Coordinates of C-alpha atoms in Angstrom, one line a residue:
M147 CA 81.5 88.7 94.6
R148 CA 79.6 91.9 93.7
R149 CA 76.9 91.1 96.1
V150 CA 79.4 90.6 98.9
L151 CA 81.2 93.8 98.1
T152 CA 77.9 95.7 98.0
A153 CA 76.9 94.3 101.3
L154 CA 80.3 95.3 102.8
C155 CA 79.9 98.8 101.4
L156 CA 76.4 99.1 102.8
T157 CA 77.6 97.8 106.2
A158 CA 80.4 100.4 106.2
A159 CA 78.0 103.1 105.3
L160 CA 75.6 102.1 108.2
L161 CA 78.5 102.2 110.6
V162 CA 79.9 105.5 109.4
F163 CA 76.5 107.2 109.6
A164 CA 75.5 105.5 112.8
P165 CA 74.7 108.7 114.7
H166 CA 72.1 109.6 112.0
I167 CA 70.6 106.1 111.7
A168 CA 70.6 104.8 115.2
P169 CA 67.1 105.3 116.7
Y170 CA 68.3 105.7 120.3
D171 CA 71.2 106.9 122.3
P172 CA 73.4 103.8 122.8
M173 CA 74.2 104.9 126.4
Q174 CA 70.6 105.8 127.4
T175 CA 69.3 103.4 130.0
A176 CA 65.6 102.5 130.6
P177 CA 65.3 100.1 133.5
T178 CA 61.6 99.5 132.8
K179 CA 62.5 98.1 129.3
A180 CA 65.4 95.8 130.5
L181 CA 65.8 92.5 128.6
Q182 CA 62.9 93.3 126.2
P183 CA 62.9 90.9 123.3
P184 CA 63.0 92.2 119.7
D185 CA 59.9 94.0 118.5
R186 CA 59.0 97.0 116.3
T187 CA 60.3 99.5 118.8
H188 CA 63.5 97.7 119.4
P189 CA 64.2 95.5 116.4
F190 CA 67.2 93.8 118.2
G191 CA 65.8 94.0 121.7
T192 CA 67.2 95.7 124.7
D193 CA 70.0 94.7 127.2
M194 CA 69.9 94.3 131.0
F195 CA 69.9 98.1 131.4
G196 CA 67.2 98.8 128.8
R197 CA 69.6 100.1 126.2
D198 CA 68.7 99.5 122.5
V199 CA 70.8 96.7 121.1
F200 CA 70.5 97.9 117.5
S201 CA 71.8 101.3 118.4
R202 CA 74.6 99.9 120.4
L203 CA 75.5 97.5 117.5
L204 CA 75.8 100.4 115.1
Y205 CA 77.8 102.6 117.4
G206 CA 79.9 99.6 118.5
G207 CA 80.6 98.7 114.9
Q208 CA 81.7 102.2 114.2
R209 CA 84.2 102.0 117.1
T210 CA 85.3 98.5 116.2
L211 CA 85.8 99.3 112.5
A212 CA 88.0 102.3 113.4
I213 CA 90.1 100.1 115.7
I214 CA 90.5 97.4 113.0
V215 CA 91.5 99.8 110.3
L216 CA 94.1 101.4 112.5
A217 CA 95.3 98.0 113.7
T218 CA 95.6 96.7 110.1
A219 CA 97.7 99.8 109.1
V220 CA 99.9 99.2 112.2
T221 CA 100.4 95.6 111.0
V222 CA 101.0 96.3 107.3
L223 CA 103.4 99.3 107.3
P224 CA 106.0 97.9 109.7
G225 CA 105.4 94.3 108.4
L226 CA 106.1 95.3 104.8
C227 CA 109.3 97.1 105.7
L228 CA 110.5 94.3 107.9
G229 CA 109.7 91.7 105.4
V230 CA 111.5 93.5 102.6
A231 CA 114.6 94.0 104.9
A232 CA 114.6 90.3 105.8
S233 CA 114.6 89.2 102.1
G234 CA 118.2 90.3 101.5
G235 CA 120.7 93.1 102.1
P236 CA 122.7 94.2 105.1
L237 CA 119.7 94.1 107.4
Q238 CA 118.6 90.6 106.5
Q239 CA 120.0 88.8 109.6
P240 CA 118.7 91.1 112.3
A241 CA 115.3 91.4 110.5
V242 CA 115.0 87.6 110.3
S243 CA 115.9 87.4 114.0
L244 CA 113.2 89.9 114.9
I245 CA 110.6 88.1 112.8
N246 CA 111.4 84.8 114.5
A247 CA 111.2 86.5 117.9
L248 CA 107.8 87.9 117.1
L249 CA 106.6 84.6 115.8
A250 CA 107.7 82.8 119.0
F251 CA 104.6 84.1 120.8
P252 CA 100.9 83.5 119.9
S253 CA 99.5 86.8 118.5
L254 CA 96.8 87.1 121.2
L255 CA 99.3 86.5 124.0
L256 CA 101.6 89.1 122.5
A257 CA 98.7 91.6 122.2
L258 CA 97.9 91.0 125.8
V259 CA 101.5 91.8 126.9
I260 CA 101.6 95.0 124.7
L261 CA 98.2 96.1 126.0
T262 CA 99.3 95.5 129.6
L263 CA 102.2 97.9 129.0
L264 CA 100.1 100.5 127.1
G265 CA 96.9 100.4 129.2
A266 CA 93.3 99.9 128.2
G267 CA 91.6 102.0 125.6
A268 CA 90.8 102.1 121.9
L269 CA 94.2 103.4 120.7
P270 CA 96.2 101.0 122.8
L271 CA 93.9 98.2 121.7
A272 CA 94.6 99.0 118.0
L273 CA 98.3 99.2 118.6
A274 CA 98.4 96.0 120.5
A275 CA 96.3 94.0 118.0
G276 CA 98.3 95.4 115.0
L277 CA 101.8 95.0 116.4
S278 CA 101.1 91.4 117.5
L279 CA 100.7 90.4 113.8
V280 CA 103.7 92.2 112.4
G281 CA 105.8 89.1 112.5
A282 CA 103.3 87.0 110.6
Y283 CA 102.8 89.6 107.9
A284 CA 106.6 90.2 107.5
R285 CA 107.1 86.5 107.0
I286 CA 104.7 86.4 104.1
V287 CA 106.2 89.5 102.5
R288 CA 109.7 88.1 102.9
S289 CA 108.7 84.8 101.2
A290 CA 107.0 86.7 98.3
V291 CA 110.0 89.0 97.7
I292 CA 112.4 86.0 97.8
A293 CA 110.2 84.2 95.2
V294 CA 110.3 87.2 92.8
R295 CA 114.0 88.2 93.1
P296 CA 115.4 85.5 90.8
A297 CA 112.9 86.5 88.0
L298 CA 114.5 87.4 84.6
Y299 CA 113.1 90.9 84.6
V300 CA 114.7 91.6 88.0
E301 CA 118.1 90.3 86.7
A302 CA 117.7 92.3 83.6
A303 CA 117.2 95.5 85.6
L304 CA 120.3 94.7 87.7
V305 CA 122.4 94.2 84.5
M306 CA 121.1 97.6 83.2
G307 CA 122.4 99.2 86.4
A308 CA 119.1 99.9 88.1
S309 CA 119.4 100.8 91.8
P310 CA 118.0 98.5 94.5
R311 CA 115.4 101.0 95.4
H312 CA 114.3 101.3 91.8
I313 CA 114.1 97.5 91.4
L314 CA 112.1 97.2 94.6
L315 CA 109.6 99.9 93.8
R316 CA 109.2 99.2 90.0
H317 CA 109.7 95.5 89.7
I318 CA 109.3 93.6 93.0
L319 CA 106.5 95.3 94.9
P320 CA 104.1 95.5 91.9
N321 CA 104.5 91.8 91.3
I322 CA 103.9 90.7 94.8
Q323 CA 100.9 93.1 95.2
P324 CA 98.3 90.3 94.8
T325 CA 99.9 88.3 97.6
I326 CA 100.1 91.3 99.8
A327 CA 96.5 92.4 99.1
A328 CA 95.2 88.9 99.8
Y329 CA 97.1 88.6 103.1
T330 CA 96.1 92.1 104.2
G331 CA 92.5 90.9 104.1
V332 CA 93.4 87.9 106.3
I333 CA 95.2 90.3 108.7
F334 CA 92.1 92.4 108.8
S335 CA 90.1 89.4 109.9
Y336 CA 92.7 88.4 112.5
N337 CA 92.8 91.9 113.9
L338 CA 89.0 91.9 114.2
L339 CA 89.0 88.7 116.1
N340 CA 91.9 89.6 118.4
S341 CA 90.5 93.1 119.2
V342 CA 87.1 91.6 119.9
A343 CA 88.7 89.0 122.2
L344 CA 90.6 91.7 124.1
S345 CA 87.5 93.8 124.4
F346 CA 85.6 90.8 125.7
L347 CA 88.3 90.4 128.4
G348 CA 87.7 94.0 129.5
L349 CA 90.8 95.5 128.0
G350 CA 89.2 97.5 125.1
G351 CA 87.6 100.3 127.0
A352 CA 85.4 101.2 129.9
P353 CA 82.4 98.9 130.7
G354 CA 79.3 100.1 128.9
V355 CA 81.1 101.6 125.9
P356 CA 79.5 100.5 122.7
D357 CA 81.9 97.9 121.3
W358 CA 81.2 94.5 119.8
G359 CA 83.5 92.7 122.2
I360 CA 82.1 94.5 125.2
M361 CA 78.6 93.7 124.1
L362 CA 79.5 90.0 123.9
A363 CA 80.9 90.1 127.4
E364 CA 77.8 91.9 128.7
G365 CA 75.4 89.4 127.1
R366 CA 77.2 86.4 128.5
A367 CA 75.6 86.9 132.0
V368 CA 72.1 86.6 130.6
L369 CA 72.8 84.4 127.6
R370 CA 69.9 82.0 128.3
A371 CA 67.4 84.7 129.3
A372 CA 68.3 87.2 126.5
P373 CA 70.4 85.6 123.8
W374 CA 69.8 88.5 121.4
I375 CA 72.3 90.7 123.3
S376 CA 75.2 88.4 122.3
L377 CA 73.6 87.2 119.1
A378 CA 73.7 90.6 117.4
P379 CA 77.4 91.4 117.7
G380 CA 78.3 87.7 117.3
T381 CA 76.5 87.6 114.0
A382 CA 77.9 90.9 112.8
I383 CA 81.5 89.7 113.5
T384 CA 80.9 86.4 111.7
L385 CA 79.4 88.0 108.7
V386 CA 82.2 90.6 108.4
V387 CA 84.9 87.9 108.7
L388 CA 83.2 85.7 106.1
A389 CA 82.7 88.5 103.7
V390 CA 86.3 89.7 103.9
N391 CA 87.6 86.2 103.5
Y392 CA 85.4 85.7 100.5
L393 CA 86.6 88.8 98.8
V394 CA 90.2 87.8 99.5
A395 CA 89.7 84.4 98.0
A396 CA 87.6 85.5 95.0
P397 CA 90.5 86.5 92.7
R398 CA 92.0 83.0 93.1
R399 CA 88.9 81.2 92.0

């Protein structure tokens, strides 16, 4: 677990300091070096415009990571409030109805609809990816809260006259924290996959912008001649998802 956590921290540091680490400008073209295989000068090769794939991977990861962090926050904050409201109280029925309505659509389809309304770009992409998973997150929170409400310590707090807000903040939320933390990691992975899929479809930003999804789409046209263009972002996405899922599952082992 420590090795995986260390690897994730190093990856995050590489992405944060991408402008200081990347050997080339990710947007700089060099037609004479187009589709150059990996070598000492370009460790991950170049794309069809002669741009350095390693530099684009770092800058693209920086952009993708920022989108995913924002998307996860957009999922967690409304999802937590909606899930708690749906677990009991005067807002239970409308909250449950809203959750069911959100779950009626596949998350990627819902994200497509939201992104169509908001327009293309990094911020709309983060909002669309995050909002599309609010229903799924709220359902997990609701189930966790309902499982804790009958506990003796909650009933004891009620008998002692504690307010619903006090019970929620001091007794319920702390005891469902492991469940929430674990599912937040799952949501992070889903947001990563959904945002990459949307960028792959051309909805994440302008063509040529360093982004893992856009890099996958660009490499598709020359996949046989230059597989390294798609291999770099594809491998990065796979490793990040596997590492996050491993960390999420580690406390349960």
